């Protein structure tokens, strides 16, 4: 069984990218990730109580000490923040035997809300990108299991507890499982204080959002920008 | 390490609308047809 830890981005302004992302990993790499994550967090030149991707990106709260003015981050400060970000990504990458898979789905919110103005599109896609993004992300996880079917692994989902979205995510899981029962295993929700992994799977969500934003251009082609450009050391997705 | 990150823009969403019926669970089977360019190994 392979654990899949999922989280979503929340943007009440309905702008930019709505991201659902997470990581896939078997027991040992996930356990090792926990230890490496803590060690990096306590590294003298970082020394933060927790890592939250959005705070790192904006230079706020735990990352406030790395910038003079969060509203005017200098090039040097940005380089420092990005360096820390990449260090945490590298912890996930691990080595050839101890790695996890980062994956995610980003929905361009402006496009989503433009498309659902059509009544038929609204009837298919619903009111928010949540359902579409979560279902797509779960299918990606299932596809990863399909790719390694000879190992007999299936995927067990663990999602962050969220008052508004958690019940919806469980509904998505049940619908996906109807189609591809053999690839999916179990569903669980974890309250934030109860799981130390919580900040692990937020970073892939944010990374997915960053990547999707980087692809959002007319020349990007508009469909299935998947692993082709992304099976690298991470810098290509930053 | 394998990344698998996708995004959905207007064209992608419109394709999804064409392929699905209102009121039915989304059928996104084409996601399962994509190819990785490297195998996942453990």
Tab-separated table of C-alpha atoms in Angstrom:
chain	number	residue	atom	x	y	z
A	1	UNK	CA	0.000	0.000	0.000
A	2	UNK	CA	1.195	3.501	-0.847
A	3	UNK	CA	0.190	6.508	1.203
A	4	UNK	CA	-1.131	9.552	-0.595
A	5	UNK	CA	-1.247	12.764	1.400
A	6	UNK	CA	-3.367	15.433	-0.229
A	7	UNK	CA	-4.099	19.055	0.516
A	8	UNK	CA	-5.627	21.928	-1.379
A	9	UNK	CA	-4.944	25.620	-1.704
A	10	UNK	CA	-7.581	28.030	-0.521
A	11	UNK	CA	-8.088	31.304	-2.325
A	12	UNK	CA	-11.299	33.081	-1.384
A	13	UNK	CA	-10.635	35.687	-4.080
A	14	UNK	CA	-11.164	33.001	-6.751
A	15	UNK	CA	-8.089	34.193	-8.618
A	16	UNK	CA	-4.892	32.512	-9.766
A	17	UNK	CA	-4.470	28.783	-9.466
A	18	UNK	CA	-6.555	26.448	-7.353
A	19	UNK	CA	-4.173	23.647	-6.485
A	20	UNK	CA	-4.635	20.161	-5.108
A	21	UNK	CA	-1.376	18.422	-4.471
A	22	UNK	CA	0.395	15.943	-2.332
A	23	UNK	CA	2.882	13.178	-2.175
A	24	UNK	CA	2.940	9.469	-2.723
A	25	UNK	CA	5.239	7.249	-0.769
A	26	UNK	CA	5.663	3.908	0.921
A	27	UNK	CA	6.285	3.592	4.642
A	28	UNK	CA	10.017	3.929	4.915
A	29	UNK	CA	10.550	7.014	2.732
A	30	UNK	CA	7.645	8.742	4.453
A	31	UNK	CA	9.091	7.912	7.852
A	32	UNK	CA	12.509	9.123	6.765
A	33	UNK	CA	10.955	12.257	5.336
A	34	UNK	CA	9.560	13.061	8.732
A	35	UNK	CA	12.988	12.828	10.346
A	36	UNK	CA	14.824	14.709	7.607
A	37	UNK	CA	12.162	17.385	7.600
A	38	UNK	CA	12.602	18.019	11.309
A	39	UNK	CA	16.385	18.088	11.035
A	40	UNK	CA	16.236	20.646	8.246
A	41	UNK	CA	13.716	22.729	10.129
A	42	UNK	CA	16.121	22.926	13.080
A	43	UNK	CA	19.191	23.680	10.972
A	44	UNK	CA	20.861	26.747	12.554
A	45	UNK	CA	20.568	28.940	9.478
A	46	UNK	CA	16.850	28.119	9.145
A	47	UNK	CA	15.633	27.391	12.684
A	48	UNK	CA	11.876	27.656	12.278
A	49	UNK	CA	9.094	26.121	14.335
A	50	UNK	CA	7.293	24.847	11.264
A	51	UNK	CA	7.523	25.125	7.499
A	52	UNK	CA	4.551	26.568	5.696
A	53	UNK	CA	4.981	27.096	1.988
A	54	UNK	CA	2.849	30.223	1.717
A	55	UNK	CA	4.774	31.897	4.552
A	56	UNK	CA	8.047	31.014	2.860
A	57	UNK	CA	6.836	32.444	-0.418
A	58	UNK	CA	5.664	35.699	1.151
A	59	UNK	CA	8.387	36.115	3.779
A	60	UNK	CA	5.896	36.248	6.640
A	61	UNK	CA	5.514	34.743	10.134
A	62	UNK	CA	8.183	32.025	10.453
A	63	UNK	CA	10.059	33.556	7.500
A	64	UNK	CA	9.687	37.150	8.575
A	65	UNK	CA	13.205	37.085	10.023
A	66	UNK	CA	14.674	36.531	6.566
A	67	UNK	CA	13.298	39.759	5.095
A	68	UNK	CA	13.355	43.393	6.082
A	69	UNK	CA	10.010	44.249	4.502
A	70	UNK	CA	7.706	41.427	3.346
A	71	UNK	CA	5.991	43.804	0.953
A	72	UNK	CA	9.288	44.650	-0.744
A	73	UNK	CA	11.361	41.491	-0.805
A	74	UNK	CA	14.772	42.151	-2.308
A	75	UNK	CA	16.467	39.911	-4.828
A	76	UNK	CA	18.885	38.630	-2.195
A	77	UNK	CA	16.075	37.904	0.237
A	78	UNK	CA	14.067	36.154	-2.474
A	79	UNK	CA	17.061	34.017	-3.286
A	80	UNK	CA	17.377	33.044	0.367
A	81	UNK	CA	13.659	32.157	0.645
A	82	UNK	CA	13.734	30.177	-2.587
A	83	UNK	CA	16.858	28.392	-1.395
A	84	UNK	CA	15.077	27.261	1.776
A	85	UNK	CA	12.067	26.222	-0.299
A	86	UNK	CA	14.256	24.095	-2.532
A	87	UNK	CA	16.027	22.571	0.463
A	88	UNK	CA	12.695	21.273	1.729
A	89	UNK	CA	11.835	19.997	-1.743
A	90	UNK	CA	15.179	18.203	-1.859
A	91	UNK	CA	14.311	16.452	1.392
A	92	UNK	CA	11.299	14.996	-0.387
A	93	UNK	CA	13.348	14.020	-3.396
A	94	UNK	CA	15.692	11.972	-1.242
A	95	UNK	CA	17.904	9.502	-3.003
A	96	UNK	CA	17.006	6.820	-5.492
A	97	UNK	CA	15.791	4.443	-2.818
A	98	UNK	CA	14.197	6.854	-0.373
A	99	UNK	CA	12.081	9.211	-2.398
A	100	UNK	CA	8.476	10.176	-2.582
A	101	UNK	CA	6.529	11.383	-5.581
A	102	UNK	CA	5.271	14.932	-5.664
A	103	UNK	CA	2.187	15.434	-7.721
A	104	UNK	CA	-0.649	17.854	-8.072
A	105	UNK	CA	-3.335	19.471	-10.142
A	106	UNK	CA	-3.755	23.179	-10.742
A	107	UNK	CA	-6.935	24.713	-12.105
A	108	UNK	CA	-6.772	28.198	-13.596
A	109	UNK	CA	-9.564	29.800	-11.629
A	110	UNK	CA	-10.279	32.638	-14.038
A	111	UNK	CA	-10.818	30.051	-16.784
A	112	UNK	CA	-12.920	27.854	-14.535
A	113	UNK	CA	-15.306	30.621	-13.566
A	114	UNK	CA	-15.479	31.813	-17.163
A	115	UNK	CA	-16.341	28.325	-18.430
A	116	UNK	CA	-19.088	27.663	-15.849
A	117	UNK	CA	-20.986	30.721	-17.018
A	118	UNK	CA	-22.343	28.298	-19.583
A	119	UNK	CA	-25.265	26.450	-17.926
A	120	UNK	CA	-24.203	23.064	-19.263
A	121	UNK	CA	-20.627	23.596	-18.080
A	122	UNK	CA	-21.920	24.659	-14.684
A	123	UNK	CA	-24.059	21.526	-14.512
A	124	UNK	CA	-21.025	19.359	-15.266
A	125	UNK	CA	-18.302	21.104	-13.275
A	126	UNK	CA	-20.248	22.542	-10.354
A	127	UNK	CA	-19.753	25.767	-8.441
A	128	UNK	CA	-16.070	25.536	-7.518
A	129	UNK	CA	-12.916	23.960	-8.961
A	130	UNK	CA	-12.642	21.801	-5.861
A	131	UNK	CA	-14.501	18.767	-7.197
A	132	UNK	CA	-12.731	18.797	-10.551
A	133	UNK	CA	-9.271	19.310	-9.075
A	134	UNK	CA	-9.630	16.675	-6.376
A	135	UNK	CA	-11.000	14.104	-8.772
A	136	UNK	CA	-8.175	14.784	-11.214
A	137	UNK	CA	-5.565	14.532	-8.470
A	138	UNK	CA	-6.954	11.219	-7.246
A	139	UNK	CA	-6.987	9.859	-10.761
A	140	UNK	CA	-3.345	10.848	-11.090
A	141	UNK	CA	-2.565	8.898	-7.933
A	142	UNK	CA	-4.501	5.929	-9.301
A	143	UNK	CA	-2.612	6.191	-12.557
A	144	UNK	CA	0.657	6.045	-10.665
A	145	UNK	CA	-0.559	2.771	-9.160
A	146	UNK	CA	-1.452	1.554	-12.624
A	147	UNK	CA	2.103	2.270	-13.736
A	148	UNK	CA	3.497	0.084	-10.985
A	149	UNK	CA	0.739	-2.530	-11.069
A	150	UNK	CA	3.242	-5.347	-11.110
A	151	UNK	CA	4.093	-4.444	-7.519
A	152	UNK	CA	0.486	-4.936	-6.426
A	153	UNK	CA	0.352	-1.587	-4.666
A	154	UNK	CA	-2.794	0.429	-4.275
A	155	UNK	CA	-3.191	3.861	-2.787
A	156	UNK	CA	-4.552	4.995	0.575
A	157	UNK	CA	-5.564	8.653	0.781
A	158	UNK	CA	-5.098	10.868	3.792
A	159	UNK	CA	-6.445	14.389	3.529
A	160	UNK	CA	-6.343	17.406	5.727
A	161	UNK	CA	-9.485	18.033	7.735
A	162	UNK	CA	-11.362	21.038	6.455
A	163	UNK	CA	-14.791	22.145	7.590
A	164	UNK	CA	-16.065	22.988	4.137
A	165	UNK	CA	-14.211	20.620	1.845
A	166	UNK	CA	-13.519	17.359	3.672
A	167	UNK	CA	-17.006	15.866	3.100
A	168	UNK	CA	-16.781	16.772	-0.589
A	169	UNK	CA	-13.388	15.114	-0.926
A	170	UNK	CA	-14.767	11.896	0.510
A	171	UNK	CA	-17.551	12.014	-2.074
A	172	UNK	CA	-14.948	12.440	-4.789
A	173	UNK	CA	-13.051	9.434	-3.474
A	174	UNK	CA	-16.151	7.248	-3.557
A	175	UNK	CA	-16.924	8.259	-7.136
A	176	UNK	CA	-13.380	7.585	-8.295
A	177	UNK	CA	-13.330	4.248	-6.506
A	178	UNK	CA	-16.416	3.133	-8.411
A	179	UNK	CA	-14.370	3.376	-11.598
A	180	UNK	CA	-11.034	2.009	-10.519
A	181	UNK	CA	-11.696	-0.013	-7.411
A	182	UNK	CA	-8.593	-2.131	-7.604
A	183	UNK	CA	-6.205	0.815	-7.474
A	184	UNK	CA	-7.669	2.568	-4.459
A	185	UNK	CA	-7.502	1.329	-0.909
A	186	UNK	CA	-8.770	3.538	1.903
A	187	UNK	CA	-9.759	7.074	2.737
A	188	UNK	CA	-8.929	9.013	5.864
A	189	UNK	CA	-8.994	12.534	7.203
A	190	UNK	CA	-6.499	13.893	9.659
A	191	UNK	CA	-7.007	16.834	11.971
A	192	UNK	CA	-4.059	19.197	11.742
A	193	UNK	CA	-2.619	18.790	15.243
A	194	UNK	CA	-2.713	15.020	14.981
A	195	UNK	CA	-0.300	14.503	12.134
A	196	UNK	CA	3.223	15.759	11.783
A	197	UNK	CA	3.116	15.247	8.046
A	198	UNK	CA	0.701	18.083	7.541
A	199	UNK	CA	3.308	20.525	6.335
A	200	UNK	CA	4.906	17.951	4.075
A	201	UNK	CA	1.959	17.661	1.829
A	202	UNK	CA	1.293	21.361	1.741
A	203	UNK	CA	4.530	22.012	-0.051
A	204	UNK	CA	3.553	19.903	-3.102
A	205	UNK	CA	0.246	21.749	-3.241
A	206	UNK	CA	2.023	25.058	-3.344
A	207	UNK	CA	4.570	23.710	-5.782
A	208	UNK	CA	1.740	22.544	-8.055
A	209	UNK	CA	0.247	25.995	-7.906
A	210	UNK	CA	3.570	27.589	-8.788
A	211	UNK	CA	4.077	25.229	-11.669
A	212	UNK	CA	0.596	25.713	-13.057
A	213	UNK	CA	1.071	29.463	-12.870
A	214	UNK	CA	4.330	29.143	-14.790
A	215	UNK	CA	2.533	27.193	-17.539
A	216	UNK	CA	-0.325	29.619	-17.839
A	217	UNK	CA	0.486	31.225	-21.129
A	218	UNK	CA	-0.988	31.009	-24.632
A	219	UNK	CA	2.130	29.242	-25.859
A	220	UNK	CA	1.827	26.562	-23.195
A	221	UNK	CA	-0.559	24.534	-25.318
A	222	UNK	CA	-3.314	24.255	-22.790
A	223	UNK	CA	-3.558	20.578	-21.979
A	224	UNK	CA	-1.970	17.806	-19.986
A	225	UNK	CA	1.283	19.395	-19.035
A	226	UNK	CA	2.432	16.373	-17.172
A	227	UNK	CA	5.636	14.664	-16.342
A	228	UNK	CA	7.533	15.270	-19.551
A	229	UNK	CA	9.214	18.451	-18.399
A	230	UNK	CA	9.108	17.575	-14.774
A	231	UNK	CA	11.104	14.452	-14.229
A	232	UNK	CA	14.055	16.411	-13.070
A	233	UNK	CA	15.642	17.811	-9.972
A	234	UNK	CA	12.808	20.160	-9.174
A	235	UNK	CA	14.274	23.345	-10.527
A	236	UNK	CA	12.246	22.994	-13.714
A	237	UNK	CA	9.028	23.190	-11.742
A	238	UNK	CA	9.953	26.148	-9.586
B	1	UNK	CA	12.155	11.507	-8.035
B	2	UNK	CA	9.143	11.742	-10.269
B	3	UNK	CA	7.022	14.815	-10.639
B	4	UNK	CA	3.531	14.581	-11.987
B	5	UNK	CA	1.923	17.971	-12.114
B	6	UNK	CA	-0.809	19.054	-14.461
B	7	UNK	CA	-2.974	22.058	-14.892
B	8	UNK	CA	-6.388	22.709	-16.344
B	9	UNK	CA	-7.060	25.831	-18.325
B	10	UNK	CA	-10.068	26.947	-20.341
B	11	UNK	CA	-9.539	24.530	-23.235
B	12	UNK	CA	-8.979	21.610	-20.901
B	13	UNK	CA	-12.120	22.433	-18.922
B	14	UNK	CA	-14.185	22.840	-22.085
B	15	UNK	CA	-13.013	19.433	-23.278
B	16	UNK	CA	-14.067	18.011	-19.934
B	17	UNK	CA	-17.497	19.553	-20.295
B	18	UNK	CA	-17.930	18.020	-23.769
B	19	UNK	CA	-16.979	14.585	-22.505
B	20	UNK	CA	-19.346	14.559	-19.545
B	21	UNK	CA	-23.072	14.718	-18.960
B	22	UNK	CA	-24.688	17.095	-16.472
B	23	UNK	CA	-25.514	15.450	-13.190
B	24	UNK	CA	-23.179	12.500	-13.754
B	25	UNK	CA	-19.875	11.920	-11.956
B	26	UNK	CA	-17.009	13.380	-13.956
B	27	UNK	CA	-15.456	10.971	-16.398
B	28	UNK	CA	-11.790	11.849	-16.593
B	29	UNK	CA	-10.554	8.566	-17.935
B	30	UNK	CA	-8.217	10.313	-20.339
B	31	UNK	CA	-6.067	11.075	-17.323
B	32	UNK	CA	-5.435	7.345	-17.104
B	33	UNK	CA	-4.180	7.214	-20.666
B	34	UNK	CA	-1.263	9.561	-20.200
B	35	UNK	CA	2.265	8.278	-20.196
B	36	UNK	CA	5.030	8.770	-17.705
B	37	UNK	CA	8.414	9.144	-19.285
B	38	UNK	CA	10.062	7.185	-16.558
B	39	UNK	CA	8.920	4.237	-14.520
B	40	UNK	CA	8.124	4.588	-10.882
B	41	UNK	CA	10.163	2.178	-8.849
B	42	UNK	CA	10.383	1.377	-5.188
